[in-house]
Amino acid sequence: MLEAIKQTAAWIKAATNDFTPEVGIILGTGLGDFGEKIEAAYVLDYKEIPGFPVSTVEGHKGRMIFGTIEGRKVVAMQGRFHYYEGYKMTEVTFPVRVMKLLGIEYLFVSNASGGINTSFRTGDLMIITDHINLMPNPLIGPNLAELGPRFPDMHNCYDKELIAKATAIAEREGIKLQYGVYVGGTGPTFETQAEYRYFKAIGGDTAGMSTVPEVIVARHMGVPCFGVSVITNCGLSDEIGDHEDVQRQGKKAAVRMETLFKAMIKELK
Ligand code: HPA
């Protein structure tokens, strides 16, 4: 496993002339256009990267963009791997481990999710303050001790300093933010009404099908994480979950998310 991660990282380093990104960014459903904001130096299709799985979901491009935003070196993933696609958790999280070996010091994640906090509205941006994992844990199996501890601490899972920075930027830029707990389920079904109520009862504010495995693996390696969720539907209303609507809502909120990510990257220490 570790050998495969190292081999892929070495292959990418050679293909990108030793590009060393400071920030890894994972772009969620409908949020891939942020990739166009990067002054790209290298673009690699997942298909051509040895060891990478291939993305199958509509609306997800499968490529890594290496370049600069506000003069800072980043790598962005347009398209991620979901557990519901049939990948193993080690495959879902493989790119995060590779990005760490490439040098990332921060991980920024974004996703589309269903609001279960009744004060949330479709199109809102939610800063993820914490998560509840209802998927298999990606660290199950032999521990990769070179990457991190057997029993990683999950306090400050979503970095408090980064959240404070986001709050300050949003105030300055006039961006409305919500804050809350992301509940990660396997999908691919959207939740039943009873399941949305259950997620709410256990302390969730939104429901989604990604992000949690990637963040767990990043925290295992000690990488500070920042997560933003676009509320694309409200689970406890009578509306019906629909992937196209999720993509549409993602696009509408994308501009605000881009402003936030750009300003945050500019102001990183
Ligand atoms: N549930 C799970 N995942 C989602 C949802 C939802 O309601 N909306 C967008 N992604």
XYZ file of N, CA and C and ligand atoms in Angstrom:
817
model
N 0.827 -1.217 0.000
C 0.000 0.000 0.000
C 0.862 1.268 0.000
N 1.740 1.337 1.036
C 2.623 2.507 1.146
C 3.512 2.620 -0.088
N 3.963 1.455 -0.557
C 4.825 1.431 -1.746
C 4.083 2.026 -2.955
N 2.805 1.642 -3.109
C 2.001 2.146 -4.237
C 1.822 3.663 -4.137
N 1.594 4.150 -2.932
C 1.425 5.604 -2.720
C 2.725 6.327 -3.110
N 3.839 5.757 -2.651
C 5.150 6.371 -2.943
C 5.457 6.359 -4.435
N 5.096 5.245 -5.069
C 5.376 5.131 -6.510
C 4.581 6.154 -7.304
N 3.298 6.297 -6.945
C 2.464 7.271 -7.656
C 2.984 8.692 -7.423
N 3.358 8.990 -6.179
C 3.887 10.323 -5.867
C 5.170 10.586 -6.668
N 6.016 9.581 -6.752
C 7.278 9.742 -7.495
C 6.994 9.970 -8.984
N 5.999 9.229 -9.507
C 5.639 9.385 -10.926
C 5.135 10.818 -11.182
N 4.282 11.317 -10.278
C 3.736 12.669 -10.445
C 4.851 13.712 -10.335
N 5.740 13.520 -9.383
C 6.855 14.476 -9.223
C 7.669 14.574 -10.513
N 7.910 13.413 -11.114
C 8.676 13.406 -12.367
C 7.879 14.088 -13.482
N 6.549 13.845 -13.506
C 5.707 14.393 -14.583
C 5.485 15.901 -14.430
N 5.699 16.422 -13.217
C 5.432 17.850 -12.976
C 6.710 18.620 -12.634
N 7.829 18.042 -12.988
C 9.098 18.720 -12.767
C 9.277 19.108 -11.296
N 8.939 18.184 -10.402
C 9.091 18.378 -8.946
C 8.219 19.474 -8.347
N 7.065 19.679 -8.938
C 6.126 20.688 -8.414
C 5.756 20.309 -6.967
N 5.888 21.261 -6.039
C 5.579 20.987 -4.627
C 4.410 21.858 -4.172
N 3.182 21.299 -4.181
C 2.023 22.103 -3.782
C 1.984 22.334 -2.275
N 1.524 23.522 -1.892
C 1.335 23.815 -0.454
C -0.057 23.396 -0.004
N -1.009 23.523 -0.933
C -2.409 23.255 -0.594
C -2.984 22.221 -1.555
N -3.656 21.220 -0.996
C -4.419 20.266 -1.805
C -5.885 20.661 -1.729
N -6.548 20.644 -2.869
C -7.954 21.066 -2.911
C -8.759 19.954 -3.575
N -9.855 19.555 -2.941
C -10.739 18.572 -3.571
C -12.048 19.271 -3.911
N -12.396 19.252 -5.189
C -13.583 19.967 -5.660
C -14.768 19.012 -5.763
N -15.867 19.413 -5.122
C -17.045 18.543 -5.061
C -17.970 18.736 -6.244
N -19.082 18.028 -6.202
C -20.090 18.055 -7.258
C -20.530 19.483 -7.570
N -20.413 19.875 -8.840
C -20.836 21.204 -9.272
C -19.822 22.287 -8.959
N -18.696 21.923 -8.311
C -17.729 22.930 -7.856
C -16.409 22.856 -8.615
N -16.389 22.016 -9.637
C -15.153 21.767 -10.390
C -14.624 22.969 -11.144
N -15.501 23.955 -11.415
C -15.052 25.120 -12.196
C -13.955 25.911 -11.501
N -13.826 25.730 -10.203
C -12.751 26.412 -9.473
C -11.397 26.090 -10.109
N -11.318 24.916 -10.712
C -10.090 24.518 -11.405
C -9.650 25.535 -12.443
N -10.630 26.229 -13.064
C -10.277 27.219 -14.105
C -9.625 28.460 -13.500
N -9.760 28.638 -12.177
C -9.164 29.818 -11.511
C -7.670 29.622 -11.240
N -7.235 28.401 -11.443
C -5.829 28.096 -11.175
C -5.005 28.422 -12.410
N -3.894 29.119 -12.196
C -2.948 29.294 -13.310
C -2.205 27.979 -13.424
N -2.662 27.170 -14.353
C -2.207 25.779 -14.399
C -0.811 25.666 -14.998
N 0.015 24.891 -14.336
C 1.341 24.573 -14.869
C 1.331 23.159 -15.460
N 0.619 22.263 -14.801
C 0.514 20.867 -15.271
C -0.893 20.348 -14.998
N -1.433 19.620 -15.949
C -2.739 18.974 -15.753
C -2.579 17.486 -16.053
N -2.951 16.667 -15.091
C -2.842 15.214 -15.281
C -4.217 14.573 -15.176
N -4.627 13.864 -16.217
C -5.867 13.085 -16.139
C -5.635 11.895 -15.209
N -6.651 11.588 -14.406
C -6.493 10.427 -13.501
C -6.119 9.179 -14.300
N -6.692 9.097 -15.506
C -6.446 7.924 -16.361
C -4.962 7.660 -16.591
N -4.183 8.771 -16.651
C -2.766 8.586 -16.992
C -1.885 8.419 -15.755
N -2.459 8.596 -14.560
C -1.638 8.503 -13.348
C -1.615 7.054 -12.862
N -0.445 6.425 -12.838
C -0.375 5.028 -12.389
C -0.868 4.901 -10.952
N -1.726 3.938 -10.698
C -2.219 3.674 -9.343
C -3.515 4.378 -9.016
N -3.934 5.363 -9.848
C -5.159 6.111 -9.570
C -6.395 5.354 -10.036
N -7.469 5.379 -9.223
C -8.757 4.882 -9.723
C -9.303 5.892 -10.751
N -10.384 5.556 -11.437
C -10.964 6.458 -12.434
C -12.375 6.847 -12.007
N -12.689 8.149 -12.061
C -13.988 8.663 -11.618
C -15.091 8.307 -12.614
N -16.255 7.926 -12.104
C -17.331 7.474 -12.994
C -18.577 8.357 -12.935
N -18.630 9.287 -11.961
C -19.874 10.043 -11.774
C -19.998 11.177 -12.777
N -21.189 11.345 -13.305
C -21.487 12.455 -14.214
C -21.202 13.781 -13.512
N -20.627 14.724 -14.214
C -20.375 16.029 -13.602
C -19.064 16.080 -12.844
N -18.363 14.970 -12.775
C -17.047 14.956 -12.136
C -15.990 14.769 -13.207
N -15.155 15.781 -13.374
C -14.018 15.576 -14.258
C -12.998 14.792 -13.472
N -12.190 14.043 -14.141
C -11.182 13.285 -13.412
C -9.786 13.771 -13.726
N -9.379 14.861 -13.078
C -8.005 15.302 -13.320
C -7.447 16.094 -12.160
N -6.120 16.151 -12.117
C -5.402 16.932 -11.111
C -4.775 18.122 -11.796
N -5.003 19.303 -11.214
C -4.436 20.519 -11.786
C -3.369 21.055 -10.832
N -2.177 21.204 -11.337
C -1.062 21.757 -10.558
C -0.797 23.171 -11.042
N -0.803 24.130 -10.136
C -0.555 25.509 -10.571
C -0.583 26.459 -9.403
N -0.860 27.731 -9.679
C -0.848 28.735 -8.610
C -2.181 29.479 -8.531
N -2.535 29.829 -7.308
C -3.663 30.724 -7.032
C -3.093 31.801 -6.123
N -3.277 33.059 -6.505
C -2.745 34.162 -5.689
C -1.261 33.926 -5.380
N -0.569 33.364 -6.320
C 0.872 33.145 -6.154
C 1.251 31.943 -5.295
N 0.252 31.230 -4.744
C 0.554 30.063 -3.898
C 0.399 28.790 -4.719
N 1.286 27.850 -4.472
C 1.251 26.599 -5.239
C 0.175 25.655 -4.693
N -0.671 25.200 -5.587
C -1.762 24.302 -5.181
C -1.856 23.114 -6.131
N -2.520 22.078 -5.639
C -2.956 20.997 -6.531
C -4.448 20.803 -6.273
N -5.233 20.821 -7.339
C -6.676 20.643 -7.185
C -7.123 19.373 -7.876
N -7.988 18.654 -7.204
C -8.602 17.468 -7.807
C -9.971 17.861 -8.339
N -10.129 17.786 -9.648
C -11.458 17.973 -10.258
C -12.064 16.588 -10.365
N -12.911 16.277 -9.405
C -13.467 14.919 -9.362
C -12.800 14.113 -8.272
N -13.620 13.432 -7.482
C -13.094 12.605 -6.396
C -13.657 11.195 -6.547
N -13.179 10.314 -5.692
C -13.633 8.918 -5.720
C -14.565 8.679 -4.543
N -15.749 8.159 -4.841
C -16.743 7.921 -3.786
C -16.833 6.434 -3.460
N -17.125 6.162 -2.212
C -17.304 4.776 -1.776
C -18.445 4.114 -2.547
N -19.518 4.923 -2.816
C -20.694 4.318 -3.485
C -20.402 3.888 -4.924
N -19.298 4.374 -5.484
C -18.948 3.954 -6.843
C -18.389 2.534 -6.848
N -18.084 2.033 -5.662
C -17.570 0.662 -5.573
C -16.089 0.591 -5.249
N -15.456 1.750 -5.061
C -14.042 1.744 -4.684
C -13.883 1.320 -3.236
N -12.733 0.738 -2.936
C -12.390 0.459 -1.546
C -12.014 1.778 -0.872
N -12.142 1.832 0.425
C -11.790 3.069 1.139
C -10.315 3.463 0.911
N -9.459 2.462 0.732
C -8.049 2.785 0.461
C -7.901 3.460 -0.907
N -8.823 3.139 -1.831
C -8.797 3.794 -3.150
C -9.390 5.199 -3.066
N -10.500 5.317 -2.322
C -11.157 6.620 -2.159
C -10.154 7.658 -1.629
N -9.304 7.202 -0.701
C -8.409 8.132 0.003
C -6.988 8.156 -0.562
N -6.738 7.318 -1.545
C -5.389 7.203 -2.131
C -4.815 8.572 -2.556
N -5.619 9.388 -3.292
C -5.057 10.662 -3.753
C -4.650 11.605 -2.619
N -5.342 11.529 -1.490
C -5.005 12.415 -0.362
C -3.619 12.052 0.171
N -3.373 10.762 0.252
C -2.060 10.314 0.736
C -0.970 10.701 -0.258
N -1.300 10.579 -1.523
C -0.322 10.969 -2.546
C -0.037 12.475 -2.445
N -1.089 13.279 -2.279
C -0.885 14.734 -2.193
C -0.012 15.108 -0.997
N -0.182 14.371 0.101
C 0.668 14.633 1.272
C 2.135 14.340 0.937
N 2.376 13.243 0.241
C 3.763 12.929 -0.129
C 4.323 13.952 -1.123
N 3.416 14.583 -1.881
C 3.881 15.630 -2.810
C 4.225 16.913 -2.057
N 3.747 17.018 -0.806
C 4.157 18.165 0.006
C 3.047 19.024 0.590
N 1.771 18.680 0.370
C 0.734 19.605 0.845
C 0.814 19.818 2.366
N 0.549 21.069 2.746
C 0.551 21.437 4.172
C -0.869 21.687 4.668
N -1.811 21.794 3.721
C -3.224 21.998 4.064
C -4.067 21.201 3.081
N -5.243 20.755 3.548
C -6.223 20.150 2.642
C -7.520 20.951 2.697
N -7.962 21.429 1.547
C -9.258 22.108 1.426
C -10.205 21.159 0.706
N -11.361 20.909 1.322
C -12.330 20.017 0.681
C -13.659 20.743 0.488
N -14.338 20.374 -0.562
C -15.661 20.950 -0.796
C -16.596 19.829 -1.216
N -17.871 20.057 -1.000
C -18.849 19.034 -1.384
C -20.234 19.658 -1.490
N -21.145 18.871 -2.034
C -22.563 19.228 -2.035
C -23.214 18.368 -0.957
N -24.143 18.943 -0.218
C -24.797 18.135 0.817
C -26.240 18.570 1.013
N -26.978 17.717 1.700
C -28.387 17.993 1.977
C -28.529 18.581 3.368
N -29.134 19.762 3.459
C -29.301 20.412 4.763
C -30.324 19.676 5.616
N -29.973 19.473 6.883
C -30.964 18.910 7.812
C -31.205 19.871 8.969
N -30.344 20.872 9.092
C -30.612 21.974 10.012
C -31.689 22.830 9.333
N -32.810 23.007 10.001
C -33.961 23.637 9.330
C -33.763 25.138 9.112
N -32.700 25.721 9.675
C -32.450 27.136 9.372
C -31.617 27.287 8.092
N -31.168 26.182 7.509
C -30.378 26.254 6.269
C -31.302 26.352 5.059
N -30.815 27.079 4.031
C -31.555 27.217 2.778
C -30.714 26.663 1.629
N -31.396 26.221 0.609
C -30.719 25.749 -0.595
C -29.800 26.858 -1.118
N -28.571 26.485 -1.442
C -27.603 27.467 -1.945
C -26.710 28.056 -0.863
N -27.017 27.782 0.408
C -26.154 28.267 1.498
C -24.785 27.583 1.439
N -23.778 28.287 1.950
C -22.455 27.680 2.151
C -22.327 27.343 3.627
N -21.927 26.128 3.915
C -21.711 25.742 5.318
C -20.249 25.397 5.551
N -19.664 26.048 6.542
C -18.322 25.670 6.980
C -18.474 24.416 7.824
N -17.737 23.386 7.483
C -17.818 22.143 8.255
C -17.001 22.321 9.538
N -17.690 22.236 10.665
C -16.996 22.404 11.951
C -16.604 21.058 12.551
N -17.281 20.000 12.083
C -16.991 18.652 12.597
C -17.745 17.656 11.715
N -17.471 16.373 11.904
C -18.242 15.401 11.130
C -18.640 14.200 11.991
N -19.598 13.454 11.473
C -19.960 12.151 12.048
C -19.789 11.137 10.924
N -18.981 10.118 11.191
C -18.682 9.133 10.159
C -19.625 7.943 10.237
N -20.441 7.776 9.211
C -21.315 6.594 9.144
C -20.900 5.669 7.996
N -19.662 5.828 7.555
C -19.123 4.931 6.521
C -18.060 4.045 7.192
N -17.597 3.002 6.505
C -16.469 2.253 7.077
C -15.261 3.195 7.225
N -14.534 3.047 8.318
C -13.391 3.935 8.546
C -12.256 3.583 7.575
N -11.713 4.573 6.866
C -10.670 4.278 5.867
C -9.356 3.805 6.487
N -9.213 3.946 7.815
C -7.959 3.526 8.458
C -8.031 2.092 8.989
N -9.171 1.421 8.761
C -9.274 0.007 9.166
C -8.245 -0.798 8.362
N -7.546 -1.669 9.059
C -6.493 -2.458 8.407
C -5.163 -2.131 9.054
N -4.083 -2.740 8.543
C -2.771 -2.466 9.142
C -2.485 -0.967 9.114
N -1.941 -0.436 10.226
C -1.644 1.000 10.235
C -0.393 1.296 9.417
N -0.473 2.354 8.603
C 0.717 2.799 7.867
C 1.475 3.751 8.793
N 2.314 3.157 9.651
C 2.930 3.915 10.749
C 3.818 5.045 10.243
N 4.325 4.895 9.030
C 5.157 5.966 8.461
C 4.330 7.233 8.203
N 3.015 7.033 8.044
C 2.133 8.179 7.747
C 1.499 8.765 9.000
N 1.214 7.917 10.001
C 0.540 8.429 11.192
C 0.275 7.338 12.206
N -0.309 7.729 13.366
C -0.495 6.793 14.478
C -1.648 5.811 14.276
N -1.634 4.733 15.021
C -2.707 3.722 14.978
C -4.054 4.316 15.404
N -4.009 5.165 16.443
C -5.256 5.729 16.984
C -5.227 7.252 16.875
N -5.488 7.778 15.693
C -5.346 9.237 15.515
C -6.414 10.013 16.292
N -5.986 11.108 16.857
C -6.898 12.012 17.559
C -7.745 12.754 16.528
N -9.008 12.963 16.837
C -9.885 13.654 15.878
C -10.436 14.973 16.447
N -9.802 15.483 17.522
C -10.135 16.841 17.952
C -9.644 17.801 16.865
N -10.249 18.934 16.768
C -9.801 19.960 15.813
C -9.654 19.388 14.408
N -10.550 18.457 14.089
C -10.504 17.759 12.809
C -10.572 18.784 11.666
N -11.446 19.760 11.821
C -11.540 20.886 10.877
C -10.909 22.071 11.604
N -9.792 22.512 11.087
C -8.880 23.409 11.794
C -9.547 24.720 12.247
N -9.495 24.970 13.535
C -10.182 26.141 14.100
C -9.621 27.461 13.577
N -8.311 27.502 13.391
C -7.709 28.741 12.871
C -8.179 29.023 11.449
N -8.295 27.959 10.653
C -8.766 28.140 9.272
C -10.235 28.573 9.269
N -11.009 28.027 10.189
C -12.423 28.415 10.282
C -12.526 29.898 10.670
N -11.681 30.321 11.614
C -11.701 31.736 12.038
C -11.323 32.642 10.866
N -10.359 32.196 10.089
C -9.940 32.973 8.905
C -11.095 33.082 7.913
N -11.796 31.973 7.710
C -12.937 31.964 6.774
C -14.014 32.936 7.246
N -14.245 32.953 8.544
C -15.266 33.844 9.113
C -14.899 35.305 8.848
N -13.636 35.636 9.078
C -13.186 37.022 8.869
C -13.318 37.409 7.394
N -12.924 36.506 6.512
C -12.996 36.795 5.068
C -14.449 36.948 4.635
N -15.311 36.072 5.114
C -16.726 36.115 4.720
C -17.362 37.431 5.174
N -16.999 37.882 6.369
C -17.529 39.177 6.850
C -17.088 40.300 5.938
N -15.825 40.286 5.610
C -15.247 41.327 4.746
C -15.882 41.318 3.360
N -16.107 40.115 2.822
C -16.592 39.973 1.440
C -18.126 39.935 1.354
N -18.788 39.991 2.500
C -20.250 39.941 2.513
C -20.806 38.583 2.085
N -20.114 37.509 2.458
C -20.589 36.158 2.137
C -21.280 35.582 3.373
N -22.515 35.138 3.183
C -23.246 34.525 4.306
C -22.742 33.103 4.533
N -22.405 32.797 5.754
C -21.946 31.439 6.062
C -22.849 30.774 7.089
N -23.017 29.484 6.939
C -23.589 28.649 7.982
C -22.440 27.795 8.538
N -22.649 27.222 9.696
C -21.636 26.375 10.325
C -22.321 25.097 10.778
N -21.643 23.972 10.652
C -22.312 22.777 11.154
C -21.555 21.481 10.959
N -22.216 20.436 11.401
C -21.660 19.080 11.423
C -22.145 18.320 10.184
N -21.181 17.748 9.465
C -21.460 16.993 8.238
C -21.545 15.508 8.593
N -22.652 14.891 8.225
C -22.796 13.451 8.464
C -22.502 12.730 7.147
N -21.493 11.888 7.155
C -21.097 11.182 5.940
C -21.679 9.777 5.911
N -22.572 9.535 4.971
C -23.117 8.190 4.768
C -22.576 7.615 3.465
N -22.869 6.342 3.221
C -22.294 5.728 2.017
C -23.009 6.175 0.738
N -24.331 6.568 0.814
C -25.077 6.686 -0.421
C -25.120 5.314 -1.077
N -25.509 5.197 -2.353
C -25.891 6.284 -3.251
C -27.331 6.762 -3.083
N -28.123 6.131 -2.248
C -29.469 6.673 -2.044
C -29.367 7.972 -1.263
N -30.203 8.939 -1.594
C -30.421 10.046 -0.686
C -31.153 9.446 0.513
N -31.189 10.166 1.608
C -31.761 9.598 2.825
C -33.291 9.557 2.776
N -33.837 8.614 3.507
C -35.286 8.622 3.737
C -35.583 9.760 4.725
N -36.834 10.118 4.817
C -37.213 11.166 5.775
C -36.819 10.761 7.193
N -36.998 9.482 7.503
C -36.642 9.002 8.846
C -35.134 9.085 9.066
N -34.369 8.801 7.997
C -32.906 8.881 8.134
C -32.452 10.331 8.314
N -33.061 11.276 7.585
C -32.715 12.697 7.806
C -33.006 13.088 9.253
N -34.139 12.612 9.774
C -34.479 12.941 11.172
C -33.459 12.309 12.126
N -33.041 11.101 11.795
C -32.017 10.408 12.606
C -30.692 11.182 12.586
N -30.277 11.613 11.390
C -29.023 12.382 11.270
C -29.101 13.653 12.107
N -30.288 14.268 12.084
C -30.474 15.499 12.862
C -30.401 15.184 14.359
N -31.046 14.088 14.739
C -31.105 13.719 16.165
C -29.721 13.416 16.732
N -28.834 12.865 15.917
C -27.492 12.533 16.434
C -26.540 13.725 16.355
N -27.039 14.870 15.891
C -26.204 16.078 15.941
C -25.739 16.585 14.601
N -26.302 16.088 13.525
C -25.881 16.532 12.192
C -26.614 17.776 11.718
N -25.956 18.512 10.840
C -26.577 19.660 10.172
C -26.738 19.435 8.674
N -25.889 18.570 8.101
C -26.030 18.225 6.684
C -25.697 16.748 6.482
N -26.197 16.218 5.353
C -25.923 14.824 4.994
C -25.214 14.784 3.649
N -24.167 13.979 3.571
C -23.439 13.853 2.305
C -22.826 12.479 2.152
N -22.134 12.295 1.015
C -21.598 10.965 0.681
C -20.087 10.989 0.409
N -19.410 12.025 0.892
C -17.969 12.124 0.587
C -17.228 12.733 1.775
N -16.067 13.284 1.519
C -15.314 14.174 2.415
C -14.763 13.528 3.676
N -15.634 12.787 4.408
C -15.221 12.239 5.699
C -14.008 11.296 5.566
N -14.015 10.345 4.629
C -12.833 9.473 4.513
C -11.561 10.259 4.188
N -11.692 11.253 3.313
C -10.516 12.033 2.903
C -9.954 12.812 4.092
N -10.862 13.381 4.878
C -10.413 14.173 6.037
C -9.802 13.266 7.104
N -10.380 12.098 7.316
C -9.810 11.169 8.311
C -8.371 10.813 7.935
N -8.172 10.510 6.664
C -6.832 10.122 6.213
C -5.858 11.311 6.298
N -6.345 12.496 5.996
C -5.498 13.694 6.107
C -5.118 13.944 7.569
N -6.088 13.804 8.463
C -5.800 14.035 9.894
C -4.859 12.954 10.438
N -4.974 11.742 9.935
C -4.040 10.668 10.319
C -2.606 11.123 10.057
N -2.425 11.875 8.964
C -1.088 12.327 8.565
C -0.776 13.714 9.145
N -1.690 14.250 9.958
C -1.440 15.544 10.610
C -1.682 16.755 9.732
N -2.377 16.584 8.600
C -2.621 17.713 7.691
C -3.852 18.505 8.175
N -3.712 19.825 8.413
C -4.874 20.638 8.796
C -5.895 20.681 7.653
N -7.172 20.559 8.018
C -8.232 20.479 7.005
C -9.210 21.634 7.136
N -9.718 22.060 5.969
C -10.773 23.064 5.910
C -11.835 22.540 4.955
N -13.100 22.553 5.386
C -14.156 21.983 4.548
C -15.336 22.918 4.379
N -15.829 22.986 3.163
C -17.013 23.792 2.852
C -18.030 22.914 2.142
N -19.276 23.077 2.543
C -20.353 22.297 1.954
C -21.378 23.243 1.342
N -21.802 22.949 0.130
C -22.878 23.714 -0.489
C -24.184 22.961 -0.224
N -25.131 23.662 0.376
C -26.419 23.026 0.685
C -27.248 23.022 -0.600
N -27.415 21.846 -1.172
C -28.083 21.771 -2.480
C -29.544 21.350 -2.372
N -29.932 20.871 -1.215
C -31.341 20.481 -1.001
C -31.591 20.478 0.502
N -32.831 20.510 0.878
C -33.165 20.492 2.302
C -33.902 19.201 2.601
N -33.209 18.315 3.283
C -33.671 16.944 3.455
C -35.012 16.810 4.154
N -35.267 17.728 5.091
C -36.493 17.588 5.884
C -37.694 18.272 5.243
N -37.479 18.881 4.058
C -38.631 19.419 3.331
C -39.189 18.292 2.449
N -40.243 18.568 1.714
C -40.874 17.505 0.917
C -40.209 17.311 -0.448
N -39.185 18.127 -0.734
C -38.588 18.034 -2.071
C -37.857 16.704 -2.264
N -37.698 16.357 -3.511
C -37.101 15.060 -3.838
C -35.650 15.265 -4.265
N -34.756 14.443 -3.746
C -33.336 14.533 -4.080
C -33.092 14.182 -5.543
N -32.271 14.994 -6.191
C -32.065 14.815 -7.621
C -30.640 15.268 -7.959
N -29.858 14.400 -8.617
C -28.444 14.699 -8.848
C -28.250 15.937 -9.715
N -29.146 16.138 -10.692
C -28.999 17.316 -11.564
C -29.222 18.607 -10.791
N -30.183 18.565 -9.876
C -30.438 19.733 -9.052
C -29.244 20.021 -8.148
N -28.635 18.965 -7.645
C -27.443 19.110 -6.800
C -26.346 19.824 -7.588
N -26.181 19.428 -8.868
C -25.153 20.061 -9.703
C -25.476 21.525 -9.954
N -26.757 21.819 -10.211
C -27.175 23.199 -10.487
C -26.935 24.100 -9.275
N -27.349 23.629 -8.119
C -27.181 24.423 -6.894
C -25.700 24.625 -6.591
N -24.920 23.588 -6.863
C -23.474 23.684 -6.663
C -22.894 24.811 -7.491
N -23.301 24.890 -8.732
C -22.773 25.922 -9.643
C -23.142 27.322 -9.150
N -24.373 27.477 -8.648
C -24.812 28.789 -8.183
C -23.993 29.268 -6.974
N -23.669 28.331 -6.111
C -22.933 28.696 -4.895
C -21.432 28.749 -5.143
N -21.019 28.220 -6.304
C -19.588 28.049 -6.566
C -18.824 29.363 -6.520
N -19.441 30.434 -6.999
C -18.736 31.721 -7.060
C -18.346 32.184 -5.652
N -19.283 32.024 -4.709
C -18.981 32.428 -3.325
C -17.893 31.533 -2.724
N -17.983 30.247 -3.045
C -16.957 29.346 -2.527
C -15.579 29.675 -3.105
N -15.570 30.045 -4.386
C -14.304 30.407 -5.035
C -13.672 31.629 -4.379
N -14.524 32.640 -4.104
C -14.032 33.855 -3.452
C -13.404 33.508 -2.111
N -14.103 32.659 -1.366
C -13.630 32.261 -0.038
C -12.315 31.477 -0.125
N -12.271 30.465 -0.971
C -11.059 29.639 -1.104
C -9.866 30.490 -1.550
N -10.111 31.352 -2.539
C -9.010 32.176 -3.065
C -8.419 33.064 -1.977
N -9.311 33.753 -1.250
C -8.832 34.672 -0.200
C -8.118 33.889 0.902
N -8.637 32.710 1.230
C -8.003 31.925 2.286
C -6.607 31.473 1.878
N -6.495 31.024 0.639
C -5.197 30.536 0.161
C -4.184 31.690 0.161
N -4.657 32.860 -0.271
C -3.778 34.044 -0.286
C -3.241 34.358 1.101
N -4.100 34.167 2.117
C -3.738 34.595 3.474
C -3.155 33.476 4.336
N -2.902 32.312 3.753
C -2.305 31.228 4.561
C -0.916 31.637 5.027
N -0.559 31.136 6.227
C 0.760 31.479 6.773
C 1.873 30.867 5.920
N -27.939 13.417 1.116
C -26.720 12.887 0.852
N -25.881 13.439 0.000
C -26.225 14.564 -0.629
C -27.482 15.156 -0.404
C -28.369 14.552 0.508
O -29.506 15.020 0.755
N -27.527 16.275 -1.180
C -26.343 16.349 -1.849
N -25.548 15.318 -1.515
